[in-house]
PDB file of C-alpha atoms in Angstrom:
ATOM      1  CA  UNK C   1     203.498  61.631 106.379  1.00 54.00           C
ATOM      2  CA  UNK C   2     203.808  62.140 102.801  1.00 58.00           C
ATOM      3  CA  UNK C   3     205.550  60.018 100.712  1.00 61.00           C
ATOM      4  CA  UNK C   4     209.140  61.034  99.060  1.00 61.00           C
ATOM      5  CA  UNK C   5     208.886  60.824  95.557  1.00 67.00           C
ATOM      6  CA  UNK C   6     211.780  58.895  94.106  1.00 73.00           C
ATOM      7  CA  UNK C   7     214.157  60.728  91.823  1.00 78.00           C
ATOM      8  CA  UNK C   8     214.337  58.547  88.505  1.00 77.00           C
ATOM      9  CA  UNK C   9     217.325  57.673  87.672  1.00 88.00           C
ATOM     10  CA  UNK C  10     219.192  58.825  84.297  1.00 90.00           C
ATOM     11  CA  UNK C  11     221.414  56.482  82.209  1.00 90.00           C
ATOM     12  CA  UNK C  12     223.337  57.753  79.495  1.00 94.00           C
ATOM     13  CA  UNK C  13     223.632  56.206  75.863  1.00 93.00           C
ATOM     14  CA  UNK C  14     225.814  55.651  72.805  1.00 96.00           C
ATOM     15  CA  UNK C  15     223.669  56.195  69.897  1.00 95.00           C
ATOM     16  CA  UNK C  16     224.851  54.889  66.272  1.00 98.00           C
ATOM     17  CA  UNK C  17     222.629  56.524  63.284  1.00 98.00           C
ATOM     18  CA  UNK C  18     223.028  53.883  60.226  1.00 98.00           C
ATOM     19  CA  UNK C  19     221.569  54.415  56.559  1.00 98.00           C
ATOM     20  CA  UNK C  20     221.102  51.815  53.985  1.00 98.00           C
ATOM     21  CA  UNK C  21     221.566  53.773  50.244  1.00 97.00           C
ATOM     22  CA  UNK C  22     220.327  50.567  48.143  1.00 94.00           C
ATOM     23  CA  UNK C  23     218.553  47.928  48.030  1.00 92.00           C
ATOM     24  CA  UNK C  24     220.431  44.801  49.473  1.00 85.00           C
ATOM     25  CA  UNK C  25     219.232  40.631  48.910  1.00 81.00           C
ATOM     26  CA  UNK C  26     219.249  39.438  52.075  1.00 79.00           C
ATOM     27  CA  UNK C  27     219.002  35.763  52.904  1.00 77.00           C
ATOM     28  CA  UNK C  28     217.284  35.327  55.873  1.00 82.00           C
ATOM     29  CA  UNK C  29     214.668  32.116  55.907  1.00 81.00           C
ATOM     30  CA  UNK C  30     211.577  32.048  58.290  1.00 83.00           C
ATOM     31  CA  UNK C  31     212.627  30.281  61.335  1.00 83.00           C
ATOM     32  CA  UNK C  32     210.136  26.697  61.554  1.00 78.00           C
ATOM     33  CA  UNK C  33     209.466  27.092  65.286  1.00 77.00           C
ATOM     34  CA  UNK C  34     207.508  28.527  66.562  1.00 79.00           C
ATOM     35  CA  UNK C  35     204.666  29.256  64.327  1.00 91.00           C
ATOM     36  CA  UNK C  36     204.816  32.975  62.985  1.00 93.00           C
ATOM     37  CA  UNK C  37     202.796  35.556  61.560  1.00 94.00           C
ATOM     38  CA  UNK C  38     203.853  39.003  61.165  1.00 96.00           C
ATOM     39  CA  UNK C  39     200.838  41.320  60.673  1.00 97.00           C
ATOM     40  CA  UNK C  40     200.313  44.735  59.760  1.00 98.00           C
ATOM     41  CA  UNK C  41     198.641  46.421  62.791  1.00 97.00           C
ATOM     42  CA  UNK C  42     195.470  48.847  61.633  1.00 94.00           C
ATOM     43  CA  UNK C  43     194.485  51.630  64.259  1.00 94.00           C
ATOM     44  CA  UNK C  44     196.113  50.063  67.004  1.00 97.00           C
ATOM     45  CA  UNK C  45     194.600  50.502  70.314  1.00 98.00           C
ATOM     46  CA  UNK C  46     196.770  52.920  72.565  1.00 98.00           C
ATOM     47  CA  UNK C  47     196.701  50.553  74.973  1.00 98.00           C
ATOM     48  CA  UNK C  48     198.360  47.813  73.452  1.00 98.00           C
ATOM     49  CA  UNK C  49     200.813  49.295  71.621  1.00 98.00           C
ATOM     50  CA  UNK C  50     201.799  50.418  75.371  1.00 97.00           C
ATOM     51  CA  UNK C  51     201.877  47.687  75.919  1.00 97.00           C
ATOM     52  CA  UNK C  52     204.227  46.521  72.848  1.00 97.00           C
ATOM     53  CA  UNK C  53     206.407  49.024  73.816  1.00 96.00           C
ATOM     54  CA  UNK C  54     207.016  48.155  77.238  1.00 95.00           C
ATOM     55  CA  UNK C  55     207.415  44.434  76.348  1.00 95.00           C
ATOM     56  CA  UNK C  56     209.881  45.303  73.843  1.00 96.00           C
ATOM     57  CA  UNK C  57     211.491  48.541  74.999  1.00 93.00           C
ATOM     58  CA  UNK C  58     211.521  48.393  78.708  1.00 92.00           C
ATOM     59  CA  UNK C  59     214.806  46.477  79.190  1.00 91.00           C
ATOM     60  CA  UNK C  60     216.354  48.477  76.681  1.00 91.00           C
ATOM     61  CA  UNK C  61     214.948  51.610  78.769  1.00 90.00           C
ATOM     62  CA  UNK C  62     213.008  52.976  75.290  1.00 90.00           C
ATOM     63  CA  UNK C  63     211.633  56.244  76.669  1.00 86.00           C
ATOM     64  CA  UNK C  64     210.034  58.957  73.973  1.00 86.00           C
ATOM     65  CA  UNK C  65     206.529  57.222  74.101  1.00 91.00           C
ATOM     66  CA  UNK C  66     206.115  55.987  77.249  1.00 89.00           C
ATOM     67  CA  UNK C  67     206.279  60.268  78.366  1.00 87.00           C
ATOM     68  CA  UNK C  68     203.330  61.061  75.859  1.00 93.00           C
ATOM     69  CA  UNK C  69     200.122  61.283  76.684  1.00 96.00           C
ATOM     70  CA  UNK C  70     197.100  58.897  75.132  1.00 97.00           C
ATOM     71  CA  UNK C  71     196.527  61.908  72.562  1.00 97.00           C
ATOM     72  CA  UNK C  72     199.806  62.876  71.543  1.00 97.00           C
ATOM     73  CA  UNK C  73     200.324  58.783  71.488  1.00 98.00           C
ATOM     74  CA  UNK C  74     197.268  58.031  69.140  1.00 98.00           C
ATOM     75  CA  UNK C  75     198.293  61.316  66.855  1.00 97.00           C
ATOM     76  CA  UNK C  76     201.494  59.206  65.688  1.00 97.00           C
ATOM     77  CA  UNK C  77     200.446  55.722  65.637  1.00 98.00           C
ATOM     78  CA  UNK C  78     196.788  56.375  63.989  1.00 98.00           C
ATOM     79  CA  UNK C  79     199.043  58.873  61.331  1.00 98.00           C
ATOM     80  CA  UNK C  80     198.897  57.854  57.717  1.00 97.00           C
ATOM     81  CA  UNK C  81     202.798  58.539  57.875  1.00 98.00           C
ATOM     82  CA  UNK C  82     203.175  55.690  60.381  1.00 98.00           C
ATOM     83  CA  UNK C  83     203.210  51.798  59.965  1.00 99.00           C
ATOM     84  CA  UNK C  84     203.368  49.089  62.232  1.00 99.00           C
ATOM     85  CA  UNK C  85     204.155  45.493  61.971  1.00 99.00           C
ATOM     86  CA  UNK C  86     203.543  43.222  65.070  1.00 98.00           C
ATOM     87  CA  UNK C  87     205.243  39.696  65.088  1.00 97.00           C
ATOM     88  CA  UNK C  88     203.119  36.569  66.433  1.00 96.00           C
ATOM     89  CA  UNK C  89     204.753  33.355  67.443  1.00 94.00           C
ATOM     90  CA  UNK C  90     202.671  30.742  68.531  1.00 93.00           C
ATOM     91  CA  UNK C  91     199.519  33.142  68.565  1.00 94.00           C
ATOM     92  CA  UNK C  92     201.143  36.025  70.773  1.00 96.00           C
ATOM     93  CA  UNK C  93     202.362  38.972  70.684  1.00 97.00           C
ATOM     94  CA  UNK C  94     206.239  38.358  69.891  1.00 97.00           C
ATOM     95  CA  UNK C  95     207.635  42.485  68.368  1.00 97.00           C
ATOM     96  CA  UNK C  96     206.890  44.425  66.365  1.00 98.00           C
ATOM     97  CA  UNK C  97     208.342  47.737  63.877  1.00 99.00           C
ATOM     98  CA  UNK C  98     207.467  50.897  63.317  1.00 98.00           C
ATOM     99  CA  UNK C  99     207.998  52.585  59.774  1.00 99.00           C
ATOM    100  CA  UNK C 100     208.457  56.728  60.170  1.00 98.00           C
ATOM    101  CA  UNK C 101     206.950  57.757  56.559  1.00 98.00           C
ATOM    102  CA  UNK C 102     206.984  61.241  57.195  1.00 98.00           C
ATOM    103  CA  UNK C 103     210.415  61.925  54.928  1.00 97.00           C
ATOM    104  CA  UNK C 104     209.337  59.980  51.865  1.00 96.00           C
ATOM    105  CA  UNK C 105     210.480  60.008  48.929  1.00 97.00           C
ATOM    106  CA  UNK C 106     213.906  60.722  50.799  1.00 97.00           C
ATOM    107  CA  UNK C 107     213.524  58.086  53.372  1.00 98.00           C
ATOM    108  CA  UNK C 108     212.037  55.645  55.355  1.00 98.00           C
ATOM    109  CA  UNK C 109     213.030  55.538  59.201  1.00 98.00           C
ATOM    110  CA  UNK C 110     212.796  52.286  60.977  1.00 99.00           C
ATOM    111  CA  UNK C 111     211.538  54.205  64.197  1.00 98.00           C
ATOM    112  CA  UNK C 112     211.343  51.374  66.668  1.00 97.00           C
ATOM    113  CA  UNK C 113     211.909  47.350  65.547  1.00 97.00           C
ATOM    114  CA  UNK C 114     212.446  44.535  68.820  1.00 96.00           C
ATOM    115  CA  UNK C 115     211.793  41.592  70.203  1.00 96.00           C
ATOM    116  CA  UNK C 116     209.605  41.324  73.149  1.00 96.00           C
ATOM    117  CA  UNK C 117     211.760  39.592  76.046  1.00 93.00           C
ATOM    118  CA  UNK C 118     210.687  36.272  76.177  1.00 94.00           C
ATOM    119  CA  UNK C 119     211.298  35.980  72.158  1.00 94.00           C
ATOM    120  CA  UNK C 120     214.709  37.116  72.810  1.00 93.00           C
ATOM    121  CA  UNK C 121     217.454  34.247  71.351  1.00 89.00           C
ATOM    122  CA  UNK C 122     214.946  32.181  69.624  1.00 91.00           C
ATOM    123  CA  UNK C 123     216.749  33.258  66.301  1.00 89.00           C
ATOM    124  CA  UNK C 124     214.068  35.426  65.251  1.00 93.00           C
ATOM    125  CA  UNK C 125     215.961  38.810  65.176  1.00 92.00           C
ATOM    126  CA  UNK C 126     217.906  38.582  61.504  1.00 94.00           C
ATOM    127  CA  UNK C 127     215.081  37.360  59.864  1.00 95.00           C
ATOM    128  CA  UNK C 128     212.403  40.086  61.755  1.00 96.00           C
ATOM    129  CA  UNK C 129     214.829  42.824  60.971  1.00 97.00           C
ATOM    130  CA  UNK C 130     214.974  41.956  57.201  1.00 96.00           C
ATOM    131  CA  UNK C 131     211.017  41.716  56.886  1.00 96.00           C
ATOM    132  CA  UNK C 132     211.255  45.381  58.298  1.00 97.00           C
ATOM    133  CA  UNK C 133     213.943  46.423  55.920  1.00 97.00           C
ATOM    134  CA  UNK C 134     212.359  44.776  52.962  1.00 96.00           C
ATOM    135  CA  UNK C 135     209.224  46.615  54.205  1.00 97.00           C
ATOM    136  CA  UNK C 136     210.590  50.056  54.304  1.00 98.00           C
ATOM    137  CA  UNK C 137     212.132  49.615  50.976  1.00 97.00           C
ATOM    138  CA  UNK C 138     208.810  48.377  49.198  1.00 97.00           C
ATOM    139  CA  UNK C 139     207.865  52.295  50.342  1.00 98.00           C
ATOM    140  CA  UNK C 140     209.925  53.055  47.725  1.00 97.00           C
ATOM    141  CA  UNK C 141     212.540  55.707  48.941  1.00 98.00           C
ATOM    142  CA  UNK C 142     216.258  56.813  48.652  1.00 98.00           C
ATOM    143  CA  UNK C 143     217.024  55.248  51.630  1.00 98.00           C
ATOM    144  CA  UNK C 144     216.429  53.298  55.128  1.00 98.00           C
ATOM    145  CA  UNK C 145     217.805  54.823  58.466  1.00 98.00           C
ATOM    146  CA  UNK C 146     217.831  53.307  61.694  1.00 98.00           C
ATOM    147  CA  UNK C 147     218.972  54.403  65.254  1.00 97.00           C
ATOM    148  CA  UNK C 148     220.150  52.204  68.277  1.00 96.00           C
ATOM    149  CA  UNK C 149     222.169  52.808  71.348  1.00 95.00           C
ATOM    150  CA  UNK C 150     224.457  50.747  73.544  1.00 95.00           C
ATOM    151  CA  UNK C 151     221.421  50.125  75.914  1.00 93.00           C
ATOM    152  CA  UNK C 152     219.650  47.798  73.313  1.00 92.00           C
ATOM    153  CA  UNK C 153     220.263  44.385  72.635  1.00 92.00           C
ATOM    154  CA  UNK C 154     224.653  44.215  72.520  1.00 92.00           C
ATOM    155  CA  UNK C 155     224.230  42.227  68.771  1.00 92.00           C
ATOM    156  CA  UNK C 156     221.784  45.082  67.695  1.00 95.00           C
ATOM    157  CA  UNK C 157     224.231  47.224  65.676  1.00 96.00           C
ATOM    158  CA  UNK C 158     226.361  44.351  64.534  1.00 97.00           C
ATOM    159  CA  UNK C 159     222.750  43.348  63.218  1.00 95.00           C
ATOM    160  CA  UNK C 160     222.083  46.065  61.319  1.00 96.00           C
ATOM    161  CA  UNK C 161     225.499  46.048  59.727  1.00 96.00           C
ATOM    162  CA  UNK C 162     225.119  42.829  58.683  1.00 95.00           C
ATOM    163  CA  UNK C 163     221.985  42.915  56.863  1.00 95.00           C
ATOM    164  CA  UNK C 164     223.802  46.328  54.992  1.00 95.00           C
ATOM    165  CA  UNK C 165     223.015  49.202  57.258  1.00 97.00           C
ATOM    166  CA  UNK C 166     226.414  51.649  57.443  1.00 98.00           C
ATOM    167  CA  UNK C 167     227.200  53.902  60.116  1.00 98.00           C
ATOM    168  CA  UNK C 168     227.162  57.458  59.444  1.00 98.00           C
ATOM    169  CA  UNK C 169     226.618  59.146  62.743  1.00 98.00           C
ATOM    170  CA  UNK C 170     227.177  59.280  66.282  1.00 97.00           C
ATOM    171  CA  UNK C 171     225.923  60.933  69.323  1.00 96.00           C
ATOM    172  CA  UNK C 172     224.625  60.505  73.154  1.00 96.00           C
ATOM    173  CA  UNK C 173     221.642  60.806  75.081  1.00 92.00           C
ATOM    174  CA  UNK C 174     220.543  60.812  78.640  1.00 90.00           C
ATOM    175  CA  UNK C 175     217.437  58.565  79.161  1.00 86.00           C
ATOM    176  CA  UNK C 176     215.221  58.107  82.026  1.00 86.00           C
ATOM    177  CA  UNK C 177     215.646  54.541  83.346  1.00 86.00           C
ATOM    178  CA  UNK C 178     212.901  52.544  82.955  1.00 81.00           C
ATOM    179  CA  UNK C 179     212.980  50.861  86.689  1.00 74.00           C
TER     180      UNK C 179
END
């Protein structure tokens, strides 16, 4: 008897598009504990930025990459128009960020940024997100834009409005749930 395949099942989302037009001092010290290292990652393996990506994204149901294919994958993270930061606390794996260059000198998309779940409430977030801003703006372009939806973290766009991101779209989308 063959097996019935299981319909996934289709959540819809709130997204809020935010910008950042200048430059903005943010105060956020290194938290002491744990240890931390945030290092830029250099032809990642497809494999573990898979794996990244499901430690971060999966309870947020992140979808677009988890669909590709190892090529199609490898094509965007290996690009020269593509940057990735992976956060270590204690020695392991903790988040990471991912920098869209494609649109510079206009701008510099944070594509993907988030803690992997067991890092979640440590305090790392405001001062992880402001490495990745700072980062994006030492690329030197007009501006920073970010995306999130109301199936990421609920402080996520009060986050990003603290640390000087401003609204300036909405929209929806229907994602595949990630069960």
């Amino acid at each position: 008897m063959a097996k019935a395949t299981k319909k996934p099942r289709k959540l819809t989302a709130h997204v809020t598009y935010l910008e950042m037009k200048e430059r903005h001092a943010v105060h956020a010290p290194m938290p002491s504990r744990p240890q931390l290292a945030l290092m830029r990652a250099e032809n990642m393996p497809v494999a573990y930025y898979r794996y990244l990506f499901e430690q971060v994204g999966r309870n947020h149901h992140w979808f677009l990459r988890r669909a590709m294919n190892d090529e199609e994958l490898a094509g965007i993270i290996h690009s020269e128009n593509t940057q990735i930061d992976v956060l270590y606390a204690g020695g392991c794996p903790a988040g990471y960020f991912e920098l869209d260059l494609s649109a510079l000198p206009e701008r510099v998309e944070i594509a993907y940024f988030g803690l992997a779940r067991d890092y979640v409430g440590m305090g790392l977030g405001k001062w992880f997100l402001a490495e990745a801003i700072e980062t994006a703006w030492e690329k030197g372009p007009s501006r920073v834009t970010v995306h999130t939806n109301t199936l990421d973290h609920p402080a996520a766009l009060q986050l990003y409005q603290r640390l000087g991101f401003e609204p300036v779209g909405v929209g929806e989308e229907t994602v595949e749930a990630w069960d």
